[in-house]
Coordinates of C-alpha atoms and ligand atoms in Angstrom, one line a residue:
M54 CA -26.3 -21.1 -15.9
Y55 CA -24.0 -18.6 -14.2
D56 CA -24.5 -14.7 -13.8
M57 CA -20.6 -14.3 -14.1
V58 CA -17.6 -16.4 -14.8
I59 CA -13.9 -15.4 -13.7
K60 CA -11.7 -17.3 -16.3
E61 CA -8.2 -18.5 -16.2
G62 CA -7.2 -16.9 -12.9
F63 CA -4.6 -18.5 -10.5
V64 CA -7.0 -19.1 -7.4
I65 CA -5.6 -19.2 -3.9
D66 CA -7.9 -19.9 -1.2
P67 CA -6.3 -20.8 2.2
S68 CA -9.5 -21.5 3.9
I69 CA -10.1 -24.5 1.7
G70 CA -6.8 -25.4 0.8
M71 CA -7.4 -24.5 -2.8
K72 CA -4.6 -23.4 -5.4
G73 CA -4.3 -23.7 -9.0
L74 CA -5.5 -22.3 -12.4
L75 CA -9.2 -22.4 -12.2
D76 CA -12.5 -20.7 -13.1
I77 CA -15.1 -19.4 -10.8
G78 CA -19.0 -19.4 -11.5
I79 CA -21.0 -17.1 -9.8
K80 CA -24.9 -17.2 -9.4
N81 CA -27.0 -14.8 -7.4
G82 CA -24.4 -13.3 -5.7
R83 CA -22.8 -16.5 -4.4
I84 CA -20.0 -18.7 -5.3
A85 CA -21.8 -21.6 -7.4
D86 CA -18.6 -23.6 -8.8
I87 CA -14.9 -23.7 -8.8
L88 CA -13.7 -25.8 -11.6
P89 CA -11.0 -26.3 -14.2
D90 CA -12.8 -25.0 -17.2
I91 CA -16.4 -23.7 -17.0
S92 CA -18.2 -23.2 -20.1
V93 CA -18.9 -19.7 -20.9
E94 CA -22.1 -20.2 -23.2
G95 CA -24.9 -18.0 -22.1
V96 CA -23.1 -16.6 -19.2
G97 CA -24.0 -12.8 -18.5
S98 CA -20.5 -11.5 -17.7
I99 CA -17.1 -13.1 -18.6
I100 CA -14.2 -11.7 -16.6
S101 CA -10.6 -12.7 -17.9
A102 CA -8.1 -13.1 -14.9
K103 CA -5.2 -14.6 -17.1
S104 CA -2.0 -13.8 -15.6
N105 CA -3.7 -12.8 -12.2
F106 CA -4.5 -14.1 -8.9
V107 CA -8.0 -14.7 -7.6
V108 CA -8.4 -14.7 -3.9
P109 CA -11.5 -14.2 -1.6
G110 CA -12.6 -10.7 -1.1
L111 CA -9.9 -8.9 1.1
I112 CA -11.0 -7.9 4.6
D113 CA -9.2 -5.1 6.7
A114 CA -9.7 -5.7 10.3
H115 CA -8.6 -2.3 11.4
V116 CA -9.6 1.1 9.7
H117 CA -11.1 4.3 10.5
V118 CA -14.0 5.2 8.3
Y119 CA -16.5 7.4 10.2
G120 CA -17.2 9.8 13.5
F121 CA -14.2 11.9 13.3
P122 CA -12.4 14.6 10.8
L123 CA -9.5 12.3 10.0
C124 CA -11.5 9.3 8.9
V125 CA -11.4 8.1 5.2
H126 CA -14.4 7.2 2.8
P127 CA -14.9 3.5 3.1
D128 CA -15.2 2.6 -0.5
I129 CA -12.0 4.6 -1.5
I130 CA -9.8 2.2 0.8
G131 CA -12.6 -0.8 0.5
V132 CA -14.2 -1.9 -2.9
Q133 CA -12.0 0.6 -5.0
A134 CA -8.8 -1.1 -3.3
G135 CA -9.8 -4.5 -3.5
V136 CA -11.3 -4.7 -0.1
T137 CA -14.8 -5.9 0.2
T138 CA -15.1 -5.9 4.1
M139 CA -13.7 -3.9 6.8
L140 CA -14.0 -3.3 10.6
D141 CA -13.9 0.1 11.8
A142 CA -11.8 0.1 15.1
G143 CA -13.2 2.3 17.6
S144 CA -13.7 5.6 15.7
G145 CA -16.9 6.3 17.4
G146 CA -18.2 6.0 21.0
C147 CA -21.6 5.8 22.3
D148 CA -22.2 9.6 21.7
T149 CA -20.9 9.7 18.3
F150 CA -22.2 6.1 16.9
N151 CA -25.4 6.9 15.3
E152 CA -23.6 8.4 12.2
F153 CA -22.3 4.7 11.6
P154 CA -25.9 3.0 11.0
D155 CA -27.6 6.2 9.6
T156 CA -25.1 7.2 7.1
T157 CA -21.6 5.1 6.9
V158 CA -23.1 1.8 6.4
P159 CA -25.9 2.5 4.0
E160 CA -24.0 4.8 1.9
A161 CA -20.9 2.3 1.2
I162 CA -20.7 -0.6 -1.1
T163 CA -17.9 -2.0 0.9
D164 CA -19.5 -4.1 4.1
I165 CA -18.2 -2.2 7.1
Y166 CA -18.5 -3.6 10.8
C167 CA -17.4 -1.7 13.8
L168 CA -15.9 -1.8 17.3
L169 CA -17.2 0.7 19.5
N170 CA -15.0 2.8 21.6
L171 CA -15.0 2.6 25.2
A172 CA -14.8 6.4 25.3
S173 CA -18.1 8.3 24.8
K174 CA -16.8 10.6 22.1
G175 CA -14.8 8.0 20.3
L176 CA -11.8 9.5 18.5
T177 CA -13.3 13.0 17.9
T178 CA -10.9 14.4 20.8
M179 CA -7.9 13.4 18.5
P180 CA -4.8 14.2 18.7
K181 CA -5.6 14.0 22.6
P182 CA -6.2 10.7 24.1
E183 CA -10.1 10.0 24.2
L184 CA -10.0 8.8 27.9
L185 CA -8.9 12.1 29.8
S186 CA -11.2 11.3 32.9
R187 CA -13.6 8.4 33.9
K188 CA -16.3 10.8 33.1
D189 CA -15.4 10.1 29.4
M190 CA -16.7 6.7 29.8
D191 CA -20.6 6.0 29.8
I192 CA -20.9 2.1 30.3
P193 CA -24.7 1.8 30.2
R194 CA -25.1 3.6 26.9
T195 CA -22.1 1.8 25.3
I196 CA -23.8 -1.4 26.3
Q197 CA -27.1 -0.1 25.1
K198 CA -25.6 1.0 21.6
L199 CA -24.0 -2.4 21.1
E200 CA -27.1 -4.3 21.9
S201 CA -29.3 -2.1 19.7
Y202 CA -27.3 -2.8 16.6
T203 CA -25.6 -6.6 17.0
E204 CA -25.6 -7.0 13.3
R205 CA -22.8 -4.4 12.5
A206 CA -21.3 -3.4 16.0
K207 CA -19.1 -6.4 16.7
G208 CA -17.8 -5.2 20.1
V209 CA -15.6 -2.9 22.0
K210 CA -12.6 -1.3 21.4
V211 CA -10.2 0.2 24.1
R212 CA -6.8 2.2 23.7
T213 CA -4.3 1.8 26.6
V214 CA -3.3 5.3 26.1
G215 CA -3.7 8.8 28.1
P216 CA -4.4 9.6 31.9
V217 CA -7.2 7.0 32.5
A218 CA -5.2 4.2 31.1
K219 CA -2.4 5.3 33.3
E220 CA -4.7 5.4 36.4
L221 CA -6.7 2.3 36.0
G222 CA -3.9 0.0 34.6
T223 CA -5.3 -3.4 34.0
G224 CA -8.5 -1.8 35.7
L225 CA -9.3 -0.4 32.2
I226 CA -9.3 -3.7 30.4
K227 CA -11.5 -5.1 33.1
I228 CA -14.2 -2.3 32.4
A229 CA -13.8 -3.1 28.9
Q230 CA -14.3 -6.9 29.4
D231 CA -17.5 -6.2 31.5
V232 CA -18.8 -4.5 28.5
Q233 CA -17.8 -7.3 26.2
T234 CA -19.2 -9.9 28.6
S235 CA -22.8 -8.4 29.1
T236 CA -23.0 -7.9 25.2
E237 CA -21.2 -11.4 24.3
S238 CA -19.2 -9.5 21.7
R239 CA -15.5 -8.9 20.6
L240 CA -12.8 -6.8 22.4
M241 CA -9.9 -5.1 20.7
V242 CA -7.1 -3.7 22.9
H243 CA -4.8 -1.1 21.3
I244 CA -1.1 -1.4 22.7
G245 CA 1.8 1.2 22.5
D246 CA 1.9 4.7 23.7
P247 CA 4.1 7.1 21.9
F248 CA 3.5 9.9 24.7
D249 CA 4.1 7.8 27.8
N250 CA 7.3 6.4 29.6
T251 CA 5.7 4.7 32.5
P252 CA 6.0 0.9 32.6
S253 CA 4.1 -0.8 30.4
V254 CA 0.7 -2.7 31.5
T255 CA 0.8 -5.0 28.5
P256 CA 2.3 -8.0 30.2
D257 CA -0.3 -7.6 33.1
F258 CA -3.3 -7.7 31.1
L259 CA -2.4 -10.3 28.4
P260 CA -3.2 -13.1 30.8
M261 CA -6.8 -11.6 31.3
L262 CA -7.6 -11.9 27.5
K263 CA -9.5 -14.9 26.1
E264 CA -9.9 -16.4 22.7
N265 CA -10.5 -14.3 19.6
D266 CA -9.7 -11.1 21.6
I267 CA -7.6 -8.9 19.4
V268 CA -4.6 -7.3 20.3
T269 CA -3.8 -4.5 17.8
H270 CA -0.3 -2.6 16.9
M271 CA 1.8 -5.6 17.8
F272 CA 4.8 -4.1 15.8
T273 CA 4.6 -1.0 18.0
P274 CA 7.9 0.3 19.0
H275 CA 6.6 2.4 21.9
I276 CA 6.0 1.8 25.5
G277 CA 3.3 -0.9 25.8
G278 CA 4.6 -3.1 23.0
I279 CA 5.3 -6.9 23.4
L280 CA 9.0 -7.0 23.6
D281 CA 10.7 -6.5 26.7
G282 CA 13.8 -3.9 27.2
N283 CA 16.2 -6.5 25.7
G284 CA 14.2 -7.1 22.9
R285 CA 12.8 -10.4 23.8
V286 CA 9.0 -11.3 23.5
F287 CA 7.1 -11.1 27.0
P288 CA 6.3 -15.0 27.9
Q289 CA 2.9 -13.8 28.6
V290 CA 2.5 -12.8 24.8
S291 CA 3.3 -16.6 23.7
E292 CA 0.8 -17.8 26.4
A293 CA -1.8 -15.5 25.1
V294 CA -1.4 -16.7 21.4
Q295 CA -1.5 -20.1 22.5
C296 CA -5.0 -19.3 24.3
G297 CA -6.2 -18.0 20.9
V298 CA -5.7 -14.2 21.4
C299 CA -5.2 -12.7 17.7
L300 CA -2.4 -10.5 17.3
D301 CA -3.3 -7.7 14.5
I302 CA -0.6 -5.5 12.7
G303 CA -2.7 -2.2 12.6
M304 CA 0.1 -0.4 10.8
G305 CA -1.0 3.0 11.6
R306 CA 0.9 6.5 11.4
S307 CA 3.1 5.5 14.3
A308 CA 2.7 1.9 15.1
V309 CA 5.1 0.0 13.1
S310 CA 8.8 -0.7 13.3
F311 CA 10.3 -3.2 11.1
D312 CA 12.9 -3.9 13.8
V313 CA 10.4 -5.1 16.1
A314 CA 8.5 -7.2 13.3
R315 CA 11.9 -9.0 12.5
R316 CA 12.5 -9.6 16.2
L317 CA 9.0 -11.0 16.7
L318 CA 9.4 -13.2 13.7
D319 CA 12.7 -14.4 14.8
Q320 CA 11.0 -15.4 18.1
G321 CA 8.1 -17.3 16.4
I322 CA 5.4 -14.6 17.1
E323 CA 3.4 -13.8 13.9
P324 CA 0.3 -11.7 13.3
Y325 CA -3.1 -13.4 12.8
T326 CA -4.4 -10.5 10.8
I327 CA -2.7 -8.1 8.7
S328 CA -4.6 -4.7 8.8
T329 CA -4.0 -1.0 7.9
D330 CA -5.3 1.3 10.6
L331 CA -6.1 3.6 7.6
T332 CA -7.1 7.1 8.0
L333 CA -7.4 10.0 5.6
P334 CA -3.5 11.3 6.1
G335 CA -2.5 7.5 6.5
R336 CA -3.5 7.1 3.2
T337 CA -1.1 9.4 1.6
N338 CA 1.8 8.3 4.1
P339 CA 3.1 5.8 5.2
I340 CA 0.2 3.2 5.0
F341 CA -1.2 3.8 1.4
S342 CA -3.5 0.6 1.0
L343 CA -4.0 -3.0 2.3
T344 CA -2.3 -4.4 -0.8
E345 CA 0.9 -2.2 0.0
V346 CA 0.8 -3.3 3.7
M347 CA 0.5 -7.1 2.4
S348 CA 3.5 -6.4 0.0
W349 CA 5.7 -5.2 2.9
C350 CA 5.0 -8.2 4.9
M351 CA 6.1 -10.1 1.9
A352 CA 9.4 -8.2 2.1
L353 CA 9.6 -9.0 5.8
G354 CA 9.6 -12.9 4.6
Y355 CA 6.0 -13.8 4.3
S356 CA 4.6 -15.7 1.2
L357 CA 1.8 -14.6 -1.1
E358 CA -0.3 -17.5 0.6
D359 CA 0.7 -16.2 4.2
V360 CA -0.5 -12.7 3.3
I361 CA -3.8 -13.7 1.9
L362 CA -4.6 -16.2 4.8
R363 CA -4.1 -13.0 7.0
T364 CA -6.5 -10.9 5.0
T365 CA -9.3 -13.3 4.3
Y366 CA -9.9 -16.2 6.3
N367 CA -8.1 -15.0 9.5
A368 CA -9.8 -11.8 9.4
A369 CA -13.2 -13.2 8.7
R370 CA -12.7 -15.3 11.8
V371 CA -12.0 -12.0 13.7
L372 CA -15.2 -10.7 12.6
G373 CA -17.0 -14.1 13.3
M374 CA -18.1 -14.6 9.7
S375 CA -15.7 -17.2 8.3
H376 CA -18.7 -19.3 7.3
D377 CA -19.7 -16.9 4.6
I378 CA -16.8 -14.4 3.7
G379 CA -12.9 -15.0 3.5
T380 CA -13.5 -18.0 1.4
L381 CA -14.6 -19.1 -2.1
K382 CA -16.3 -22.2 -1.0
K383 CA -19.3 -23.2 -2.6
G384 CA -22.3 -21.3 -1.5
S385 CA -20.6 -18.3 0.2
T386 CA -20.8 -14.8 -0.7
A387 CA -19.4 -13.9 -4.0
D388 CA -16.8 -11.5 -2.6
I389 CA -13.9 -11.7 -4.4
T390 CA -10.6 -9.8 -5.3
I391 CA -8.4 -10.2 -8.5
L392 CA -4.7 -9.3 -7.8
N393 CA -1.7 -8.6 -9.7
V394 CA 1.9 -9.4 -8.3
V395 CA 4.5 -7.3 -10.0
D396 CA 8.4 -7.9 -9.6
G397 CA 10.5 -5.2 -8.1
P398 CA 12.8 -4.2 -6.4
W399 CA 10.6 -2.3 -4.3
T400 CA 11.3 -0.1 -1.1
F401 CA 9.0 0.1 2.0
S402 CA 9.4 2.5 4.8
D403 CA 8.0 1.9 8.5
T404 CA 7.1 4.5 11.1
D405 CA 10.3 4.4 13.0
N406 CA 12.7 5.7 10.4
G407 CA 13.4 2.2 9.1
N408 CA 13.3 0.9 5.2
I409 CA 13.4 -2.5 3.9
S410 CA 13.3 -3.7 0.2
G411 CA 11.4 -6.4 -1.3
Q412 CA 10.9 -8.3 -4.7
K413 CA 7.3 -8.5 -5.1
A414 CA 4.4 -6.0 -4.9
I415 CA 0.7 -6.7 -4.9
E416 CA -1.8 -4.2 -6.7
P417 CA -5.6 -4.7 -7.2
V418 CA -7.0 -5.2 -10.6
L419 CA -10.8 -5.9 -9.8
T420 CA -13.1 -6.2 -7.0
I421 CA -16.4 -8.6 -7.1
K422 CA -18.8 -7.6 -4.4
N423 CA -21.8 -9.7 -3.9
G424 CA -21.3 -11.0 -7.5
V425 CA -20.9 -7.5 -9.0
A426 CA -17.7 -6.2 -10.6
I427 CA -16.4 -2.9 -9.1
L428 CA -13.6 -1.0 -10.8
I429 CA -10.4 -0.3 -8.8
G430 CA -9.8 3.4 -7.9
K431 CA -6.7 5.4 -9.1
G432 CA -4.3 4.5 -6.1
P433 CA -2.7 6.4 -3.1
H434 CA 0.5 7.3 -5.1
P435 CA 0.5 9.8 -8.1
W436 CA 1.4 7.0 -10.2
G437 CA -1.3 4.3 -8.7
W438 CA -1.0 1.4 -6.5
L439 CA 2.6 0.0 -6.6
P440 CA 5.0 1.0 -3.9
N441 CA 8.2 3.1 -4.3
E442 CA 10.7 1.6 -6.6
L443 CA 14.2 1.0 -5.4
K444 CA 16.6 3.1 -7.1
Ligands
ZN155 ZN1 -6.8 2.7 14.9

């Protein structure tokens, strides 16, 4: 007998190549069965997903949910937005980390993991860069914090922004890699600096990166991006992707250009993960929600399956958790998102004065977290979740 059955939804799960009208049976917080017609006799809770899509719980691989004033409450952009798991990308450093295990994680329904900023104070220095001098790093304490909380602190985040990045160049990446190596953890590197005009070090450090390292803000129009001055992809980018380096969108409030995105797509460079870089101001403009970022990726030419892959299985792989989340395979955690896809036309803006129109918009309908149904919140726009209509 199941605790819950989700009936008549169109299931899409790229992790197991599953696509079709199917029912999902849930028991003890886990996926028990996916079958064409599951009997609901004696079932505790029956959810109709008729005319909707049913996908693994969405995972946002780049958010900011603790440790500085611009962070946003995790559940508002999490379970109340169709997102069951998220990765905080360096909001906190070793000085400000304790808020994460003591308050942020236990108070949220959404599962939250984090990368620790290489800078001791994390993003509390915003809008100033977090690394103004070498004294802003405390490597032994950063390692100690990562080692003391391995379950949820997944690795280290470094931004190639500010005076120390300029002074050390690729040496800054080497320091972050030393932390990564001694803690056997993940590394995410932020590229793109809106304030700097010195030559980019991105092509220099890309060959240093390894499989599963993450480069975020791949669509940045700023110095440090992955296109050269002629709009060609640096050869080091293709080589890094071949080595298994993961390119992440991390839309953010200044980090996305549709022109860059199109040039990359034309040259065969695609995101491994679609993520928001959501903060409190970003939620009102221009990011809004993970489903809206997925919708603008569809406006760029990605299919529904493409954007689901990059917000489920691929994002789970980045967390090293694809055995249990980002998938609907039998026995995995019952994290599920029910989505509606609405015909447009819709219009989307980037952060570089660009606009594109698209025909499809995704909105969250219901979240299932650990087998429990969570209602969707009221949405980032005054009218809800759907993007601006193209007039
Ligand atoms: Zn960020």
